[in-house]
Amino acid sequence: AQSVTQPDIHITVSEGASLELRCNYSYGATPYLFWYVQSPGQGLQLLLKYFSGDTLVQGIKGFEAEFKRSQSSFNLRKPSVHWSDAAEYFCAVSPSGGYQKVTFGTGTKLQVIP
Amino acid sequence: DAGVIQSPRHEVTEMGQEVTLRCKPISGHNSLFWYRQTMMRGLELLIYFNNNVPIDDSGMPEDRFSAKMPNASFSTLKIQPSEPRDSAVYFCASSFHDGSGNTIYFGEGSWLTVV
């Protein structure tokens, strides 16, 4: 069965600093991978996704993620964090065919300090 | 385009009462998901519909929970009778699944409190 691990529950960064959120997945083949963001009291919004092709994926709000098959990772990055990026971030994985059950990680809460 | 629409946004009910949550998926989407989010268990898939047919309901906690999708533009999640441990945020999400990859779009959630 597929699974997703987000090893960091909370991360605090200074505004303007770079950010990397970690995500590792377990799946027998190349999966589909997603990053979602959830602001307090809101639903989940898609930041970016990887289905195939270029392993460096650009998303909204200046985020990017890189799929590394050898490390089973899909880490999310942003070169300069803004205070408005404070939220919870979820990595997700689904099979690349058939019934596409999406499995979410436990999330990483990002705090941004001035 | 309108996103996934859920109602009610907030509900407070007494233990033992019936709760019905409603969802209108994005027009043209053929897959619908109900998720539950709690601090303890995170985001859990309750049930997945494809073309209005339940495909995977293995996440439905128990017989008190039921979900229906009578047509492509409407779904309900019902809890009867409700219990305090059902307090959570319930998300409806939809996608277009054509076998080559899909993206799930979430509603704003229904915040349920059972007292």
JSON list of C-alpha atoms in Angstrom, two decimals:
[
{"chain": "A", "resi": 1, "resn": "ALA", "atom": "CA", "xyz": [0.00, 0.00, 0.00]},
{"chain": "A", "resi": 2, "resn": "GLN", "atom": "CA", "xyz": [1.13, 3.52, -0.67]},
{"chain": "A", "resi": 3, "resn": "SER", "atom": "CA", "xyz": [2.13, 5.82, 2.16]},
{"chain": "A", "resi": 4, "resn": "VAL", "atom": "CA", "xyz": [3.51, 9.30, 2.71]},
{"chain": "A", "resi": 5, "resn": "THR", "atom": "CA", "xyz": [5.82, 10.51, 5.45]},
{"chain": "A", "resi": 6, "resn": "GLN", "atom": "CA", "xyz": [6.30, 14.11, 6.39]},
{"chain": "A", "resi": 7, "resn": "PRO", "atom": "CA", "xyz": [8.96, 13.93, 9.09]},
{"chain": "A", "resi": 8, "resn": "ASP", "atom": "CA", "xyz": [8.64, 17.52, 10.29]},
{"chain": "A", "resi": 9, "resn": "ILE", "atom": "CA", "xyz": [5.51, 18.34, 12.27]},
{"chain": "A", "resi": 10, "resn": "HIS", "atom": "CA", "xyz": [6.42, 21.99, 12.82]},
{"chain": "A", "resi": 11, "resn": "ILE", "atom": "CA", "xyz": [8.92, 24.24, 11.08]},
{"chain": "A", "resi": 12, "resn": "THR", "atom": "CA", "xyz": [9.74, 27.84, 11.94]},
{"chain": "A", "resi": 13, "resn": "VAL", "atom": "CA", "xyz": [11.56, 30.10, 9.51]},
{"chain": "A", "resi": 14, "resn": "SER", "atom": "CA", "xyz": [12.29, 33.78, 9.34]},
{"chain": "A", "resi": 15, "resn": "GLU", "atom": "CA", "xyz": [10.60, 35.88, 6.71]},
{"chain": "A", "resi": 16, "resn": "GLY", "atom": "CA", "xyz": [12.84, 36.07, 3.67]},
{"chain": "A", "resi": 17, "resn": "ALA", "atom": "CA", "xyz": [14.64, 32.85, 4.47]},
{"chain": "A", "resi": 18, "resn": "SER", "atom": "CA", "xyz": [14.53, 29.80, 2.25]},
{"chain": "A", "resi": 19, "resn": "LEU", "atom": "CA", "xyz": [12.25, 26.89, 2.97]},
{"chain": "A", "resi": 20, "resn": "GLU", "atom": "CA", "xyz": [12.34, 23.17, 2.34]},
{"chain": "A", "resi": 21, "resn": "LEU", "atom": "CA", "xyz": [9.60, 20.82, 3.51]},
{"chain": "A", "resi": 22, "resn": "ARG", "atom": "CA", "xyz": [10.35, 17.15, 3.33]},
{"chain": "A", "resi": 23, "resn": "CYS", "atom": "CA", "xyz": [8.17, 14.42, 1.91]},
{"chain": "A", "resi": 24, "resn": "ASN", "atom": "CA", "xyz": [8.97, 10.75, 1.41]},
{"chain": "A", "resi": 25, "resn": "TYR", "atom": "CA", "xyz": [6.63, 8.27, -0.16]},
{"chain": "A", "resi": 26, "resn": "SER", "atom": "CA", "xyz": [6.31, 4.55, -0.44]},
{"chain": "A", "resi": 27, "resn": "TYR", "atom": "CA", "xyz": [4.89, 3.11, -3.62]},
{"chain": "A", "resi": 28, "resn": "GLY", "atom": "CA", "xyz": [5.89, 0.28, -5.92]},
{"chain": "A", "resi": 29, "resn": "ALA", "atom": "CA", "xyz": [6.03, 2.31, -9.11]},
{"chain": "A", "resi": 30, "resn": "THR", "atom": "CA", "xyz": [6.22, 5.96, -10.06]},
{"chain": "A", "resi": 31, "resn": "PRO", "atom": "CA", "xyz": [3.31, 7.63, -8.34]},
{"chain": "A", "resi": 32, "resn": "TYR", "atom": "CA", "xyz": [1.49, 10.85, -8.84]},
{"chain": "A", "resi": 33, "resn": "LEU", "atom": "CA", "xyz": [2.61, 13.37, -6.23]},
{"chain": "A", "resi": 34, "resn": "PHE", "atom": "CA", "xyz": [1.00, 16.50, -4.87]},
{"chain": "A", "resi": 35, "resn": "TRP", "atom": "CA", "xyz": [1.55, 19.31, -2.42]},
{"chain": "A", "resi": 36, "resn": "TYR", "atom": "CA", "xyz": [-1.42, 21.07, -0.88]},
{"chain": "A", "resi": 37, "resn": "VAL", "atom": "CA", "xyz": [-1.58, 24.03, 1.48]},
{"chain": "A", "resi": 38, "resn": "GLN", "atom": "CA", "xyz": [-4.22, 24.63, 4.14]},
{"chain": "A", "resi": 39, "resn": "SER", "atom": "CA", "xyz": [-4.68, 27.99, 5.83]},
{"chain": "A", "resi": 40, "resn": "PRO", "atom": "CA", "xyz": [-6.53, 28.06, 9.15]},
{"chain": "A", "resi": 41, "resn": "GLY", "atom": "CA", "xyz": [-10.24, 27.51, 8.69]},
{"chain": "A", "resi": 42, "resn": "GLN", "atom": "CA", "xyz": [-9.88, 26.79, 5.00]},
{"chain": "A", "resi": 43, "resn": "GLY", "atom": "CA", "xyz": [-9.89, 23.83, 2.69]},
{"chain": "A", "resi": 44, "resn": "LEU", "atom": "CA", "xyz": [-6.84, 22.42, 0.97]},
{"chain": "A", "resi": 45, "resn": "GLN", "atom": "CA", "xyz": [-5.47, 24.24, -2.03]},
{"chain": "A", "resi": 46, "resn": "LEU", "atom": "CA", "xyz": [-3.26, 22.58, -4.61]},
{"chain": "A", "resi": 47, "resn": "LEU", "atom": "CA", "xyz": [0.23, 24.08, -4.80]},
{"chain": "A", "resi": 48, "resn": "LEU", "atom": "CA", "xyz": [1.71, 21.79, -7.43]},
{"chain": "A", "resi": 49, "resn": "LYS", "atom": "CA", "xyz": [1.66, 18.27, -8.78]},
{"chain": "A", "resi": 50, "resn": "TYR", "atom": "CA", "xyz": [3.93, 15.78, -10.50]},
{"chain": "A", "resi": 51, "resn": "PHE", "atom": "CA", "xyz": [2.58, 13.28, -12.96]},
{"chain": "A", "resi": 52, "resn": "SER", "atom": "CA", "xyz": [5.49, 12.70, -15.34]},
{"chain": "A", "resi": 53, "resn": "GLY", "atom": "CA", "xyz": [8.22, 14.50, -17.26]},
{"chain": "A", "resi": 54, "resn": "ASP", "atom": "CA", "xyz": [10.47, 17.14, -15.76]},
{"chain": "A", "resi": 55, "resn": "THR", "atom": "CA", "xyz": [11.22, 16.19, -12.18]},
{"chain": "A", "resi": 56, "resn": "LEU", "atom": "CA", "xyz": [11.37, 19.82, -11.06]},
{"chain": "A", "resi": 57, "resn": "VAL", "atom": "CA", "xyz": [7.84, 21.12, -10.84]},
{"chain": "A", "resi": 58, "resn": "GLN", "atom": "CA", "xyz": [6.82, 24.73, -10.50]},
{"chain": "A", "resi": 59, "resn": "GLY", "atom": "CA", "xyz": [3.70, 25.65, -8.60]},
{"chain": "A", "resi": 60, "resn": "ILE", "atom": "CA", "xyz": [1.74, 28.63, -7.43]},
{"chain": "A", "resi": 61, "resn": "LYS", "atom": "CA", "xyz": [2.94, 31.25, -4.95]},
{"chain": "A", "resi": 62, "resn": "GLY", "atom": "CA", "xyz": [6.59, 30.74, -5.91]},
{"chain": "A", "resi": 63, "resn": "PHE", "atom": "CA", "xyz": [6.80, 27.13, -4.69]},
{"chain": "A", "resi": 64, "resn": "GLU", "atom": "CA", "xyz": [8.61, 24.32, -6.46]},
{"chain": "A", "resi": 65, "resn": "ALA", "atom": "CA", "xyz": [9.18, 20.65, -5.73]},
{"chain": "A", "resi": 66, "resn": "GLU", "atom": "CA", "xyz": [11.61, 18.09, -7.04]},
{"chain": "A", "resi": 67, "resn": "PHE", "atom": "CA", "xyz": [10.81, 14.43, -7.57]},
{"chain": "A", "resi": 68, "resn": "LYS", "atom": "CA", "xyz": [13.77, 12.22, -6.75]},
{"chain": "A", "resi": 69, "resn": "ARG", "atom": "CA", "xyz": [13.01, 8.63, -7.57]},
{"chain": "A", "resi": 70, "resn": "SER", "atom": "CA", "xyz": [16.22, 7.29, -6.01]},
{"chain": "A", "resi": 71, "resn": "GLN", "atom": "CA", "xyz": [15.31, 8.85, -2.69]},
{"chain": "A", "resi": 72, "resn": "SER", "atom": "CA", "xyz": [11.54, 8.37, -2.93]},
{"chain": "A", "resi": 73, "resn": "SER", "atom": "CA", "xyz": [11.20, 12.02, -2.11]},
{"chain": "A", "resi": 74, "resn": "PHE", "atom": "CA", "xyz": [9.20, 15.01, -3.27]},
{"chain": "A", "resi": 75, "resn": "ASN", "atom": "CA", "xyz": [10.45, 17.94, -1.22]},
{"chain": "A", "resi": 76, "resn": "LEU", "atom": "CA", "xyz": [8.80, 21.33, -1.43]},
{"chain": "A", "resi": 77, "resn": "ARG", "atom": "CA", "xyz": [10.96, 24.46, -1.66]},
{"chain": "A", "resi": 78, "resn": "LYS", "atom": "CA", "xyz": [10.64, 28.20, -1.73]},
{"chain": "A", "resi": 79, "resn": "PRO", "atom": "CA", "xyz": [13.64, 30.53, -2.00]},
{"chain": "A", "resi": 80, "resn": "SER", "atom": "CA", "xyz": [12.19, 33.35, 0.10]},
{"chain": "A", "resi": 81, "resn": "VAL", "atom": "CA", "xyz": [9.32, 32.86, 2.52]},
{"chain": "A", "resi": 82, "resn": "HIS", "atom": "CA", "xyz": [6.65, 35.50, 3.09]},
{"chain": "A", "resi": 83, "resn": "TRP", "atom": "CA", "xyz": [4.61, 35.89, 6.27]},
{"chain": "A", "resi": 84, "resn": "SER", "atom": "CA", "xyz": [1.51, 34.88, 4.30]},
{"chain": "A", "resi": 85, "resn": "ASP", "atom": "CA", "xyz": [3.04, 31.44, 3.70]},
{"chain": "A", "resi": 86, "resn": "ALA", "atom": "CA", "xyz": [2.32, 30.46, 7.30]},
{"chain": "A", "resi": 87, "resn": "ALA", "atom": "CA", "xyz": [-0.03, 27.50, 6.96]},
{"chain": "A", "resi": 88, "resn": "GLU", "atom": "CA", "xyz": [-0.08, 23.73, 7.04]},
{"chain": "A", "resi": 89, "resn": "TYR", "atom": "CA", "xyz": [1.37, 21.86, 4.11]},
{"chain": "A", "resi": 90, "resn": "PHE", "atom": "CA", "xyz": [0.36, 18.38, 3.02]},
{"chain": "A", "resi": 91, "resn": "CYS", "atom": "CA", "xyz": [2.18, 16.04, 0.70]},
{"chain": "A", "resi": 92, "resn": "ALA", "atom": "CA", "xyz": [0.04, 13.44, -1.07]},
{"chain": "A", "resi": 93, "resn": "VAL", "atom": "CA", "xyz": [0.54, 10.43, -3.31]},
{"chain": "A", "resi": 94, "resn": "SER", "atom": "CA", "xyz": [-1.73, 8.45, -5.58]},
{"chain": "A", "resi": 95, "resn": "PRO", "atom": "CA", "xyz": [-1.23, 5.50, -7.91]},
{"chain": "A", "resi": 96, "resn": "SER", "atom": "CA", "xyz": [-0.45, 6.33, -11.51]},
{"chain": "A", "resi": 97, "resn": "GLY", "atom": "CA", "xyz": [-3.28, 4.27, -12.90]},
{"chain": "A", "resi": 98, "resn": "GLY", "atom": "CA", "xyz": [-6.53, 2.63, -12.03]},
{"chain": "A", "resi": 99, "resn": "TYR", "atom": "CA", "xyz": [-8.36, 3.67, -8.89]},
{"chain": "A", "resi": 100, "resn": "GLN", "atom": "CA", "xyz": [-6.62, 6.83, -7.84]},
{"chain": "A", "resi": 101, "resn": "LYS", "atom": "CA", "xyz": [-6.90, 6.80, -4.09]},
{"chain": "A", "resi": 102, "resn": "VAL", "atom": "CA", "xyz": [-4.97, 9.78, -2.80]},
{"chain": "A", "resi": 103, "resn": "THR", "atom": "CA", "xyz": [-3.11, 9.28, 0.46]},
{"chain": "A", "resi": 104, "resn": "PHE", "atom": "CA", "xyz": [-2.10, 12.34, 2.45]},
{"chain": "A", "resi": 105, "resn": "GLY", "atom": "CA", "xyz": [0.78, 12.85, 4.82]},
{"chain": "A", "resi": 106, "resn": "THR", "atom": "CA", "xyz": [0.23, 14.12, 8.34]},
{"chain": "A", "resi": 107, "resn": "GLY", "atom": "CA", "xyz": [1.16, 17.65, 7.40]},
{"chain": "A", "resi": 108, "resn": "THR", "atom": "CA", "xyz": [3.84, 20.18, 8.34]},
{"chain": "A", "resi": 109, "resn": "LYS", "atom": "CA", "xyz": [2.86, 23.38, 10.08]},
{"chain": "A", "resi": 110, "resn": "LEU", "atom": "CA", "xyz": [4.92, 26.33, 8.97]},
{"chain": "A", "resi": 111, "resn": "GLN", "atom": "CA", "xyz": [5.43, 29.31, 11.22]},
{"chain": "A", "resi": 112, "resn": "VAL", "atom": "CA", "xyz": [7.01, 32.45, 9.77]},
{"chain": "A", "resi": 113, "resn": "ILE", "atom": "CA", "xyz": [8.63, 34.92, 12.13]},
{"chain": "A", "resi": 114, "resn": "PRO", "atom": "CA", "xyz": [9.32, 38.54, 11.20]},
{"chain": "B", "resi": 1, "resn": "ASP", "atom": "CA", "xyz": [-15.75, 28.51, -12.21]},
{"chain": "B", "resi": 2, "resn": "ALA", "atom": "CA", "xyz": [-17.40, 27.69, -8.92]},
{"chain": "B", "resi": 3, "resn": "GLY", "atom": "CA", "xyz": [-15.40, 25.36, -6.74]},
{"chain": "B", "resi": 4, "resn": "VAL", "atom": "CA", "xyz": [-16.66, 22.52, -4.62]},
{"chain": "B", "resi": 5, "resn": "ILE", "atom": "CA", "xyz": [-19.53, 23.81, -2.53]},
{"chain": "B", "resi": 6, "resn": "GLN", "atom": "CA", "xyz": [-20.28, 22.38, 0.88]},
{"chain": "B", "resi": 7, "resn": "SER", "atom": "CA", "xyz": [-23.04, 23.07, 3.35]},
{"chain": "B", "resi": 8, "resn": "PRO", "atom": "CA", "xyz": [-23.41, 23.75, 6.15]},
{"chain": "B", "resi": 9, "resn": "ARG", "atom": "CA", "xyz": [-20.07, 25.41, 6.88]},
{"chain": "B", "resi": 10, "resn": "HIS", "atom": "CA", "xyz": [-20.58, 25.01, 10.59]},
{"chain": "B", "resi": 11, "resn": "GLU", "atom": "CA", "xyz": [-22.91, 22.79, 12.56]},
{"chain": "B", "resi": 12, "resn": "VAL", "atom": "CA", "xyz": [-23.32, 22.23, 16.25]},
{"chain": "B", "resi": 13, "resn": "THR", "atom": "CA", "xyz": [-25.62, 19.40, 17.21]},
{"chain": "B", "resi": 14, "resn": "GLU", "atom": "CA", "xyz": [-26.48, 17.31, 20.20]},
{"chain": "B", "resi": 15, "resn": "MET", "atom": "CA", "xyz": [-25.38, 13.73, 20.59]},
{"chain": "B", "resi": 16, "resn": "GLY", "atom": "CA", "xyz": [-27.90, 11.34, 19.06]},
{"chain": "B", "resi": 17, "resn": "GLN", "atom": "CA", "xyz": [-29.12, 13.77, 16.43]},
{"chain": "B", "resi": 18, "resn": "GLU", "atom": "CA", "xyz": [-28.91, 13.12, 12.71]},
{"chain": "B", "resi": 19, "resn": "VAL", "atom": "CA", "xyz": [-26.43, 15.20, 10.76]},
{"chain": "B", "resi": 20, "resn": "THR", "atom": "CA", "xyz": [-26.50, 15.64, 7.00]},
{"chain": "B", "resi": 21, "resn": "LEU", "atom": "CA", "xyz": [-23.63, 17.26, 5.16]},
{"chain": "B", "resi": 22, "resn": "ARG", "atom": "CA", "xyz": [-24.06, 18.29, 1.56]},
{"chain": "B", "resi": 23, "resn": "CYS", "atom": "CA", "xyz": [-21.72, 18.70, -1.35]},
{"chain": "B", "resi": 24, "resn": "LYS", "atom": "CA", "xyz": [-21.92, 20.03, -4.88]},
{"chain": "B", "resi": 25, "resn": "PRO", "atom": "CA", "xyz": [-18.85, 18.99, -6.87]},
{"chain": "B", "resi": 26, "resn": "ILE", "atom": "CA", "xyz": [-17.27, 20.99, -9.65]},
{"chain": "B", "resi": 27, "resn": "SER", "atom": "CA", "xyz": [-19.30, 20.71, -12.83]},
{"chain": "B", "resi": 28, "resn": "GLY", "atom": "CA", "xyz": [-17.87, 18.10, -15.18]},
{"chain": "B", "resi": 29, "resn": "HIS", "atom": "CA", "xyz": [-15.98, 16.21, -12.51]},
{"chain": "B", "resi": 30, "resn": "ASN", "atom": "CA", "xyz": [-16.71, 12.51, -12.31]},
{"chain": "B", "resi": 31, "resn": "SER", "atom": "CA", "xyz": [-15.07, 11.62, -9.02]},
{"chain": "B", "resi": 32, "resn": "LEU", "atom": "CA", "xyz": [-16.13, 12.71, -5.56]},
{"chain": "B", "resi": 33, "resn": "PHE", "atom": "CA", "xyz": [-14.44, 12.16, -2.24]},
{"chain": "B", "resi": 34, "resn": "TRP", "atom": "CA", "xyz": [-15.45, 12.67, 1.38]},
{"chain": "B", "resi": 35, "resn": "TYR", "atom": "CA", "xyz": [-12.60, 13.24, 3.83]},
{"chain": "B", "resi": 36, "resn": "ARG", "atom": "CA", "xyz": [-12.57, 13.78, 7.56]},
{"chain": "B", "resi": 37, "resn": "GLN", "atom": "CA", "xyz": [-9.88, 15.81, 9.30]},
{"chain": "B", "resi": 38, "resn": "THR", "atom": "CA", "xyz": [-9.10, 15.67, 13.01]},
{"chain": "B", "resi": 39, "resn": "MET", "atom": "CA", "xyz": [-6.09, 16.62, 15.07]},
{"chain": "B", "resi": 40, "resn": "MET", "atom": "CA", "xyz": [-5.57, 13.04, 16.16]},
{"chain": "B", "resi": 41, "resn": "ARG", "atom": "CA", "xyz": [-5.99, 11.20, 12.87]},
{"chain": "B", "resi": 42, "resn": "GLY", "atom": "CA", "xyz": [-5.21, 13.83, 10.27]},
{"chain": "B", "resi": 43, "resn": "LEU", "atom": "CA", "xyz": [-6.93, 13.64, 6.89]},
{"chain": "B", "resi": 44, "resn": "GLU", "atom": "CA", "xyz": [-8.81, 10.39, 6.32]},
{"chain": "B", "resi": 45, "resn": "LEU", "atom": "CA", "xyz": [-10.60, 9.27, 3.18]},
{"chain": "B", "resi": 46, "resn": "LEU", "atom": "CA", "xyz": [-14.10, 8.14, 4.09]},
{"chain": "B", "resi": 47, "resn": "ILE", "atom": "CA", "xyz": [-15.58, 7.26, 0.72]},
{"chain": "B", "resi": 48, "resn": "TYR", "atom": "CA", "xyz": [-14.87, 7.69, -2.98]},
{"chain": "B", "resi": 49, "resn": "PHE", "atom": "CA", "xyz": [-17.46, 7.83, -5.78]},
{"chain": "B", "resi": 50, "resn": "ASN", "atom": "CA", "xyz": [-16.73, 7.51, -9.47]},
{"chain": "B", "resi": 51, "resn": "ASN", "atom": "CA", "xyz": [-19.55, 8.31, -11.90]},
{"chain": "B", "resi": 52, "resn": "ASN", "atom": "CA", "xyz": [-21.93, 8.40, -8.91]},
{"chain": "B", "resi": 53, "resn": "VAL", "atom": "CA", "xyz": [-21.04, 4.86, -7.86]},
{"chain": "B", "resi": 54, "resn": "PRO", "atom": "CA", "xyz": [-19.30, 4.20, -4.54]},
{"chain": "B", "resi": 55, "resn": "ILE", "atom": "CA", "xyz": [-15.95, 2.62, -5.37]},
{"chain": "B", "resi": 56, "resn": "ASP", "atom": "CA", "xyz": [-14.22, 2.56, -2.00]},
{"chain": "B", "resi": 57, "resn": "ASP", "atom": "CA", "xyz": [-16.05, 2.99, 1.29]},
{"chain": "B", "resi": 58, "resn": "SER", "atom": "CA", "xyz": [-13.46, 1.23, 3.41]},
{"chain": "B", "resi": 59, "resn": "GLY", "atom": "CA", "xyz": [-12.83, 4.42, 5.32]},
{"chain": "B", "resi": 60, "resn": "MET", "atom": "CA", "xyz": [-16.38, 4.83, 6.55]},
{"chain": "B", "resi": 61, "resn": "PRO", "atom": "CA", "xyz": [-16.04, 4.45, 10.31]},
{"chain": "B", "resi": 62, "resn": "GLU", "atom": "CA", "xyz": [-19.16, 2.45, 11.07]},
{"chain": "B", "resi": 63, "resn": "ASP", "atom": "CA", "xyz": [-22.76, 1.91, 10.17]},
{"chain": "B", "resi": 64, "resn": "ARG", "atom": "CA", "xyz": [-23.72, 5.26, 11.63]},
{"chain": "B", "resi": 65, "resn": "PHE", "atom": "CA", "xyz": [-22.13, 6.85, 8.57]},
{"chain": "B", "resi": 66, "resn": "SER", "atom": "CA", "xyz": [-23.68, 6.69, 5.13]},
{"chain": "B", "resi": 67, "resn": "ALA", "atom": "CA", "xyz": [-23.05, 8.55, 1.90]},
{"chain": "B", "resi": 68, "resn": "LYS", "atom": "CA", "xyz": [-25.06, 8.90, -1.26]},
{"chain": "B", "resi": 69, "resn": "MET", "atom": "CA", "xyz": [-24.56, 10.43, -4.65]},
{"chain": "B", "resi": 70, "resn": "PRO", "atom": "CA", "xyz": [-27.92, 10.46, -6.43]},
{"chain": "B", "resi": 71, "resn": "ASN", "atom": "CA", "xyz": [-26.59, 12.43, -9.40]},
{"chain": "B", "resi": 72, "resn": "ALA", "atom": "CA", "xyz": [-23.40, 13.97, -10.73]},
{"chain": "B", "resi": 73, "resn": "SER", "atom": "CA", "xyz": [-23.97, 17.29, -9.02]},
{"chain": "B", "resi": 74, "resn": "PHE", "atom": "CA", "xyz": [-24.91, 16.33, -5.48]},
{"chain": "B", "resi": 75, "resn": "SER", "atom": "CA", "xyz": [-23.73, 14.15, -2.63]},
{"chain": "B", "resi": 76, "resn": "THR", "atom": "CA", "xyz": [-24.60, 13.77, 1.03]},
{"chain": "B", "resi": 77, "resn": "LEU", "atom": "CA", "xyz": [-22.80, 12.37, 4.03]},
{"chain": "B", "resi": 78, "resn": "LYS", "atom": "CA", "xyz": [-25.10, 11.41, 6.86]},
{"chain": "B", "resi": 79, "resn": "ILE", "atom": "CA", "xyz": [-24.31, 10.53, 10.45]},
{"chain": "B", "resi": 80, "resn": "GLN", "atom": "CA", "xyz": [-27.08, 8.93, 12.45]},
{"chain": "B", "resi": 81, "resn": "PRO", "atom": "CA", "xyz": [-26.93, 8.96, 15.40]},
{"chain": "B", "resi": 82, "resn": "SER", "atom": "CA", "xyz": [-24.10, 11.42, 15.91]},
{"chain": "B", "resi": 83, "resn": "GLU", "atom": "CA", "xyz": [-21.59, 11.09, 18.74]},
{"chain": "B", "resi": 84, "resn": "PRO", "atom": "CA", "xyz": [-19.10, 13.56, 20.24]},
{"chain": "B", "resi": 85, "resn": "ARG", "atom": "CA", "xyz": [-16.20, 11.64, 18.64]},
{"chain": "B", "resi": 86, "resn": "ASP", "atom": "CA", "xyz": [-17.63, 12.52, 15.24]},
{"chain": "B", "resi": 87, "resn": "SER", "atom": "CA", "xyz": [-16.62, 16.14, 15.82]},
{"chain": "B", "resi": 88, "resn": "ALA", "atom": "CA", "xyz": [-14.28, 17.02, 12.96]},
{"chain": "B", "resi": 89, "resn": "VAL", "atom": "CA", "xyz": [-14.00, 18.93, 9.75]},
{"chain": "B", "resi": 90, "resn": "TYR", "atom": "CA", "xyz": [-15.55, 17.06, 6.85]},
{"chain": "B", "resi": 91, "resn": "PHE", "atom": "CA", "xyz": [-14.25, 17.89, 3.41]},
{"chain": "B", "resi": 92, "resn": "CYS", "atom": "CA", "xyz": [-15.82, 17.09, 0.12]},
{"chain": "B", "resi": 93, "resn": "ALA", "atom": "CA", "xyz": [-13.54, 17.03, -2.90]},
{"chain": "B", "resi": 94, "resn": "SER", "atom": "CA", "xyz": [-13.95, 16.31, -6.57]},
{"chain": "B", "resi": 95, "resn": "SER", "atom": "CA", "xyz": [-11.81, 15.56, -9.59]},
{"chain": "B", "resi": 96, "resn": "PHE", "atom": "CA", "xyz": [-12.00, 14.48, -13.20]},
{"chain": "B", "resi": 97, "resn": "HIS", "atom": "CA", "xyz": [-10.58, 11.02, -13.50]},
{"chain": "B", "resi": 98, "resn": "ASP", "atom": "CA", "xyz": [-9.73, 9.84, -17.00]},
{"chain": "B", "resi": 99, "resn": "GLY", "atom": "CA", "xyz": [-7.08, 7.31, -16.09]},
{"chain": "B", "resi": 100, "resn": "SER", "atom": "CA", "xyz": [-4.17, 9.59, -16.91]},
{"chain": "B", "resi": 101, "resn": "GLY", "atom": "CA", "xyz": [-3.97, 11.57, -13.76]},
{"chain": "B", "resi": 102, "resn": "ASN", "atom": "CA", "xyz": [-6.29, 13.79, -11.82]},
{"chain": "B", "resi": 103, "resn": "THR", "atom": "CA", "xyz": [-6.16, 16.62, -9.35]},
{"chain": "B", "resi": 104, "resn": "ILE", "atom": "CA", "xyz": [-8.46, 16.72, -6.37]},
{"chain": "B", "resi": 105, "resn": "TYR", "atom": "CA", "xyz": [-10.13, 20.02, -5.56]},
{"chain": "B", "resi": 106, "resn": "PHE", "atom": "CA", "xyz": [-11.39, 20.54, -2.05]},
{"chain": "B", "resi": 107, "resn": "GLY", "atom": "CA", "xyz": [-14.35, 22.41, -0.67]},
{"chain": "B", "resi": 108, "resn": "GLU", "atom": "CA", "xyz": [-14.04, 24.72, 2.30]},
{"chain": "B", "resi": 109, "resn": "GLY", "atom": "CA", "xyz": [-15.21, 22.03, 4.70]},
{"chain": "B", "resi": 110, "resn": "SER", "atom": "CA", "xyz": [-18.09, 21.49, 7.10]},
{"chain": "B", "resi": 111, "resn": "TRP", "atom": "CA", "xyz": [-17.06, 22.04, 10.70]},
{"chain": "B", "resi": 112, "resn": "LEU", "atom": "CA", "xyz": [-19.08, 19.65, 12.85]},
{"chain": "B", "resi": 113, "resn": "THR", "atom": "CA", "xyz": [-19.29, 19.80, 16.61]},
{"chain": "B", "resi": 114, "resn": "VAL", "atom": "CA", "xyz": [-21.32, 17.18, 18.46]},
{"chain": "B", "resi": 115, "resn": "VAL", "atom": "CA", "xyz": [-21.99, 18.02, 22.09]}
]
